[in-house]
């Protein structure tokens, strides 16, 4: 294959990556054909928000999905990776509201619903979906022709059908219930959209005067502004301090209202004052007390979190936190503030709005989840769906077995509008279109974004009005890769939806990715400035380097500690592979058939390489089959960097220098190993492997490495037992190199070595490997004997005992022994001084107890290093002072 163009000296990742993605797309490599005779394999992408941009979390998630898809493609499956984006109701509406204010100085309400939605679609077409384009830069092999959006016509039809079906089944209903409210989005939230944060707060102790003037009750609250919604004070019915007061009235401070004292077990005599202010409109527990005691429910909040006209005039329209401060001030002025305590407590925050939520009673749409959960629980219990890591099943079962009704309505304009209709008679109709007559008006609310996302695995294929062929071929999907943070939002609900609407599970395996943190253990975030832009990382290191590095540092079930510098793992690895291929090209034309090994007997080194390759092939297949991407990446790294490049390529220089049949055989084995390595590595590093496979002549023009067979088993030619002898030879070489470096002898200097073989078999094998040993040790001569080196007659020698014997390096003609002894003694004295100082520091209890833990740990590590260096120095002195 002399027409093969030589590889450039340096690997330029940007040029290679820019070249191959268009080639793959032009050849329709990513398209999943439902009519193919091959078995189907499918994944649906966790749809990123249409507003989103690529993050390292997306890089990890989509790299792992691409590894699975490319491997499946190479294993002969008809692969379809379904891509798309989520309309992200709250996030998108907020983004467009801000954009319109900045660009046109116009508000949502000024535009009106229809015009605003039109503007959102325009914004989406112009700015949305950027993340999908960025995923191509990463090399994601999605079936881009099938890209979908959760507001597409077909997916919207699926949402509407499901809502109507569940309503007719009695699962969906509208009712007044306590819900979570986001003042920033002015919308209801589900429980799963509330994140609890421990924050500093205060307990305010207020006195509520008895109406008859006989005294007062003291209540404590963290939210003074809600007192205007109080409709009772509760005491425990058996509390001797207060039970005689039940039925009497107290004056609600700052208002002209009186409210009753009620007896209810919610009031715990052992906690606080034993008296609890009851605000049924703004606290879930109080709401239940209100139902038991038949209390009025008063909502004192406007949608934006300000206080409404049911509050005293001074407070109406005031921000809730400003009202809190004023309320405390007025209570103090009235002599009704008893005390204030500083506390730390958990406060619910809106996941999207990042503001404290309000709990309030509102008319919303809900979905009963109890019956839907039962088959979804069984699907995981029976093993039909497997979680990786398995420990997430406990989290799943705990939530599913205690599942609550889902608040599915949102007070937004952007989203799937609820298909419910009202007339002037107060009747409700649920259907695709309004009935004839009676001035029916449609529900203003839209559905929770997750109400479309839970249908994603089958709605993306065309369900319910099409996609029959896609569903038959690709549903259920095989694997899902996602973050554990949406196990409730998305994973559990998809399982419920799949079981309910298709009668089948939506996927067979769920792999939960790790959380990416910085080197200090902090979650990546823009506010901390520790969240790098992946596109910048790709520009600096290359997409393949980023992909390989992030898989390499992502152990299953453990957090990832990331820094950009760790991408040097992948970049250096790519360069190592590139240089190995350049070296191979320099030796002559590639083999006529790199898929087969040469006939006849192979050398010991060649057998060893095949044994390593066979073992790694089985390991990598097993690790990927069990979603241990990190372990597979490590196996690949060790195979390529250590086994192939550091040892085999170096060892094969001997037969290559010999020329003739020996060289021909060596190059054939080298090509076979290289091609297999490229195939194993392709799912992780698709760009460089595709480039090298073509530039080496392993894959014909017009064909692609991604369609070569993925290696899953051994070559059938290796002898693992015989390879052990080569392992021992390489151990001996490492020992010889260590002796060289111990006495600061230059790598380029030819040395003489003596080897006392461990037994006759080792002696025979090593004598057969004499040329290899001389090459690997860079030796002038290697003496192999059954006798030990005679230091008495030949002078001092440094020695190392290894599996196959003792390797000795005669020193008499190499170094000035007296000068070396003096140098080593000075080094030993310095080490003893440094060790003494470090030990004294660690013996100081004040240092150990008050210094940062990392500093103490680093000091202990430093001492261990000094002690190891001292032990090595003593050994070197012992050799020279015999």
Tab-separated table of N, CA and C in Angstrom, residues 530-593:
chain	number	residue	atom	x	y	z
A	530	UNK	N	-15.828	27.771	38.300
A	530	UNK	CA	-15.079	26.508	38.157
A	530	UNK	C	-15.708	25.587	37.119
A	531	UNK	N	-16.543	26.155	36.234
A	531	UNK	CA	-17.237	25.344	35.229
A	531	UNK	C	-16.742	25.732	33.842
A	532	UNK	N	-15.733	25.053	33.327
A	532	UNK	CA	-15.159	25.435	32.032
A	532	UNK	C	-16.124	25.168	30.887
A	533	UNK	N	-16.001	25.949	29.827
A	533	UNK	CA	-16.791	25.754	28.618
A	533	UNK	C	-16.179	24.586	27.836
A	534	UNK	N	-16.943	23.507	27.625
A	534	UNK	CA	-16.382	22.341	26.926
A	534	UNK	C	-15.848	22.668	25.533
A	535	UNK	N	-16.450	23.662	24.859
A	535	UNK	CA	-15.961	24.008	23.523
A	535	UNK	C	-14.562	24.609	23.598
A	536	UNK	N	-14.281	25.357	24.675
A	536	UNK	CA	-12.919	25.854	24.876
A	536	UNK	C	-11.959	24.693	25.136
A	537	UNK	N	-12.432	23.717	25.912
A	537	UNK	CA	-11.600	22.535	26.210
A	537	UNK	C	-11.308	21.771	24.924
A	538	UNK	N	-12.336	21.628	24.082
A	538	UNK	CA	-12.165	20.909	22.813
A	538	UNK	C	-11.162	21.648	21.920
A	539	UNK	N	-11.265	22.984	21.891
A	539	UNK	CA	-10.312	23.756	21.070
A	539	UNK	C	-8.878	23.556	21.544
A	540	UNK	N	-8.691	23.429	22.857
A	540	UNK	CA	-7.336	23.296	23.386
A	540	UNK	C	-6.813	21.866	23.325
A	541	UNK	N	-7.677	20.906	23.622
A	541	UNK	CA	-7.202	19.527	23.765
A	541	UNK	C	-7.720	18.588	22.672
A	542	UNK	N	-8.862	18.907	22.071
A	542	UNK	CA	-9.476	18.014	21.099
A	542	UNK	C	-10.649	17.265	21.695
A	543	UNK	N	-11.643	16.956	20.859
A	543	UNK	CA	-12.846	16.261	21.328
A	543	UNK	C	-12.513	14.865	21.830
A	544	UNK	N	-11.663	14.147	21.099
A	544	UNK	CA	-11.296	12.791	21.528
A	544	UNK	C	-10.601	12.806	22.886
A	545	UNK	N	-9.743	13.790	23.086
A	545	UNK	CA	-9.021	13.884	24.363
A	545	UNK	C	-9.998	14.130	25.508
A	546	UNK	N	-10.969	15.030	25.285
A	546	UNK	CA	-11.967	15.310	26.314
A	546	UNK	C	-12.816	14.076	26.581
A	547	UNK	N	-13.262	13.405	25.520
A	547	UNK	CA	-14.088	12.207	25.673
A	547	UNK	C	-13.352	11.132	26.471
A	548	UNK	N	-12.127	10.837	26.047
A	548	UNK	CA	-11.390	9.755	26.712
A	548	UNK	C	-11.079	10.124	28.159
A	549	UNK	N	-10.664	11.374	28.373
A	549	UNK	CA	-10.281	11.790	29.724
A	549	UNK	C	-11.451	11.703	30.684
A	550	UNK	N	-12.626	12.146	30.246
A	550	UNK	CA	-13.763	12.194	31.169
A	550	UNK	C	-14.267	10.780	31.471
A	551	UNK	N	-14.137	9.869	30.507
A	551	UNK	CA	-14.478	8.470	30.784
A	551	UNK	C	-13.435	7.837	31.705
A	552	UNK	N	-12.174	8.203	31.509
A	552	UNK	CA	-11.058	7.642	32.278
A	552	UNK	C	-11.157	8.012	33.755
A	553	UNK	N	-11.667	9.230	34.052
A	553	UNK	CA	-11.694	9.699	35.446
A	553	UNK	C	-13.071	9.548	36.079
A	554	UNK	N	-13.969	8.770	35.457
A	554	UNK	CA	-15.360	8.668	35.952
A	554	UNK	C	-15.680	7.270	36.461
A	555	UNK	N	-15.230	6.913	37.665
A	555	UNK	CA	-15.550	5.579	38.202
A	555	UNK	C	-17.037	5.455	38.487
A	556	UNK	N	-17.594	4.280	38.274
A	556	UNK	CA	-19.029	4.058	38.446
A	556	UNK	C	-19.440	4.333	39.898
A	557	UNK	N	-20.480	5.151	40.024
A	557	UNK	CA	-21.061	5.400	41.337
A	557	UNK	C	-20.289	6.354	42.221
A	558	UNK	N	-19.247	6.996	41.693
A	558	UNK	CA	-18.455	7.930	42.500
A	558	UNK	C	-18.371	9.275	41.787
A	559	UNK	N	-18.257	10.343	42.572
A	559	UNK	CA	-18.123	11.669	41.995
A	559	UNK	C	-16.811	11.788	41.231
A	560	UNK	N	-16.818	12.667	40.217
A	560	UNK	CA	-15.634	12.901	39.398
A	560	UNK	C	-14.967	14.186	39.850
A	561	UNK	N	-13.674	14.147	40.033
A	561	UNK	CA	-12.916	15.379	40.304
A	561	UNK	C	-12.243	15.795	38.994
A	562	UNK	N	-12.747	16.910	38.453
A	562	UNK	CA	-12.313	17.334	37.119
A	562	UNK	C	-11.508	18.629	37.177
A	563	UNK	N	-10.503	18.696	36.315
A	563	UNK	CA	-9.838	19.956	35.992
A	563	UNK	C	-9.411	19.840	34.534
A	564	UNK	N	-9.274	20.978	33.854
A	564	UNK	CA	-8.896	20.933	32.431
A	564	UNK	C	-7.579	20.193	32.225
A	565	UNK	N	-6.685	20.303	33.220
A	565	UNK	CA	-5.374	19.658	33.086
A	565	UNK	C	-5.508	18.141	32.925
A	566	UNK	N	-6.611	17.578	33.440
A	566	UNK	CA	-6.793	16.124	33.317
A	566	UNK	C	-7.045	15.702	31.873
A	567	UNK	N	-7.401	16.670	31.019
A	567	UNK	CA	-7.569	16.348	29.601
A	567	UNK	C	-6.229	16.073	28.925
A	568	UNK	N	-5.131	16.386	29.626
A	568	UNK	CA	-3.812	16.020	29.103
A	568	UNK	C	-3.659	14.497	29.048
A	569	UNK	N	-4.431	13.785	29.893
A	569	UNK	CA	-4.420	12.315	29.821
A	569	UNK	C	-4.807	11.885	28.411
A	570	UNK	N	-5.948	12.416	27.938
A	570	UNK	CA	-6.438	12.036	26.613
A	570	UNK	C	-5.577	12.579	25.491
A	571	UNK	N	-5.100	13.832	25.649
A	571	UNK	CA	-4.281	14.413	24.577
A	571	UNK	C	-2.958	13.670	24.443
A	572	UNK	N	-2.302	13.390	25.566
A	572	UNK	CA	-1.037	12.648	25.508
A	572	UNK	C	-1.250	11.239	24.969
A	573	UNK	N	-2.389	10.651	25.322
A	573	UNK	CA	-2.722	9.310	24.843
A	573	UNK	C	-2.893	9.322	23.323
A	574	UNK	N	-3.605	10.342	22.821
A	574	UNK	CA	-3.798	10.463	21.368
A	574	UNK	C	-2.459	10.641	20.667
A	575	UNK	N	-1.595	11.478	21.235
A	575	UNK	CA	-0.271	11.691	20.638
A	575	UNK	C	0.559	10.410	20.644
A	576	UNK	N	0.458	9.646	21.724
A	576	UNK	CA	1.202	8.374	21.826
A	576	UNK	C	0.759	7.412	20.717
A	577	UNK	N	-0.539	7.312	20.514
A	577	UNK	CA	-1.092	6.435	19.480
A	577	UNK	C	-0.663	6.916	18.094
A	578	UNK	N	-0.745	8.223	17.874
A	578	UNK	CA	-0.360	8.821	16.583
A	578	UNK	C	1.105	8.511	16.278
A	579	UNK	N	1.964	8.685	17.277
A	579	UNK	CA	3.398	8.452	17.064
A	579	UNK	C	3.712	6.979	16.827
A	580	UNK	N	2.946	6.104	17.478
A	580	UNK	CA	3.134	4.665	17.233
A	580	UNK	C	2.802	4.332	15.779
A	581	UNK	N	1.747	4.949	15.265
A	581	UNK	CA	1.369	4.698	13.866
A	581	UNK	C	2.386	5.320	12.906
A	582	UNK	N	2.918	6.483	13.257
A	582	UNK	CA	3.968	7.095	12.438
A	582	UNK	C	5.202	6.191	12.377
A	583	UNK	N	5.579	5.642	13.533
A	583	UNK	CA	6.731	4.729	13.564
A	583	UNK	C	6.476	3.522	12.657
A	584	UNK	N	5.248	2.997	12.743
A	584	UNK	CA	4.932	1.831	11.905
A	584	UNK	C	5.028	2.178	10.426
A	585	UNK	N	4.512	3.345	10.046
A	585	UNK	CA	4.584	3.747	8.640
A	585	UNK	C	6.032	3.848	8.153
A	586	UNK	N	6.910	4.285	9.028
A	586	UNK	CA	8.309	4.475	8.656
A	586	UNK	C	9.021	3.150	8.387
A	587	UNK	N	8.422	2.036	8.805
A	587	UNK	CA	9.057	0.719	8.615
A	587	UNK	C	8.712	0.088	7.275
A	588	UNK	N	7.807	0.728	6.517
A	588	UNK	CA	7.428	0.161	5.230
A	588	UNK	C	5.923	0.020	5.115
A	589	UNK	N	5.484	-0.547	3.970
A	589	UNK	CA	4.061	-0.676	3.685
A	589	UNK	C	3.369	-1.560	4.707
A	590	UNK	N	2.088	-1.232	4.943
A	590	UNK	CA	1.297	-2.046	5.864
A	590	UNK	C	0.968	-3.392	5.234
A	591	UNK	N	0.590	-4.338	6.072
A	591	UNK	CA	0.321	-5.703	5.629
A	591	UNK	C	-0.864	-5.747	4.677
A	592	UNK	N	-0.858	-6.739	3.812
A	592	UNK	CA	-1.951	-6.895	2.850
A	592	UNK	C	-3.270	-7.162	3.558
A	593	UNK	N	-3.216	-7.852	4.690
A	593	UNK	CA	-4.453	-8.154	5.424
A	593	UNK	C	-4.189	-8.019	6.917
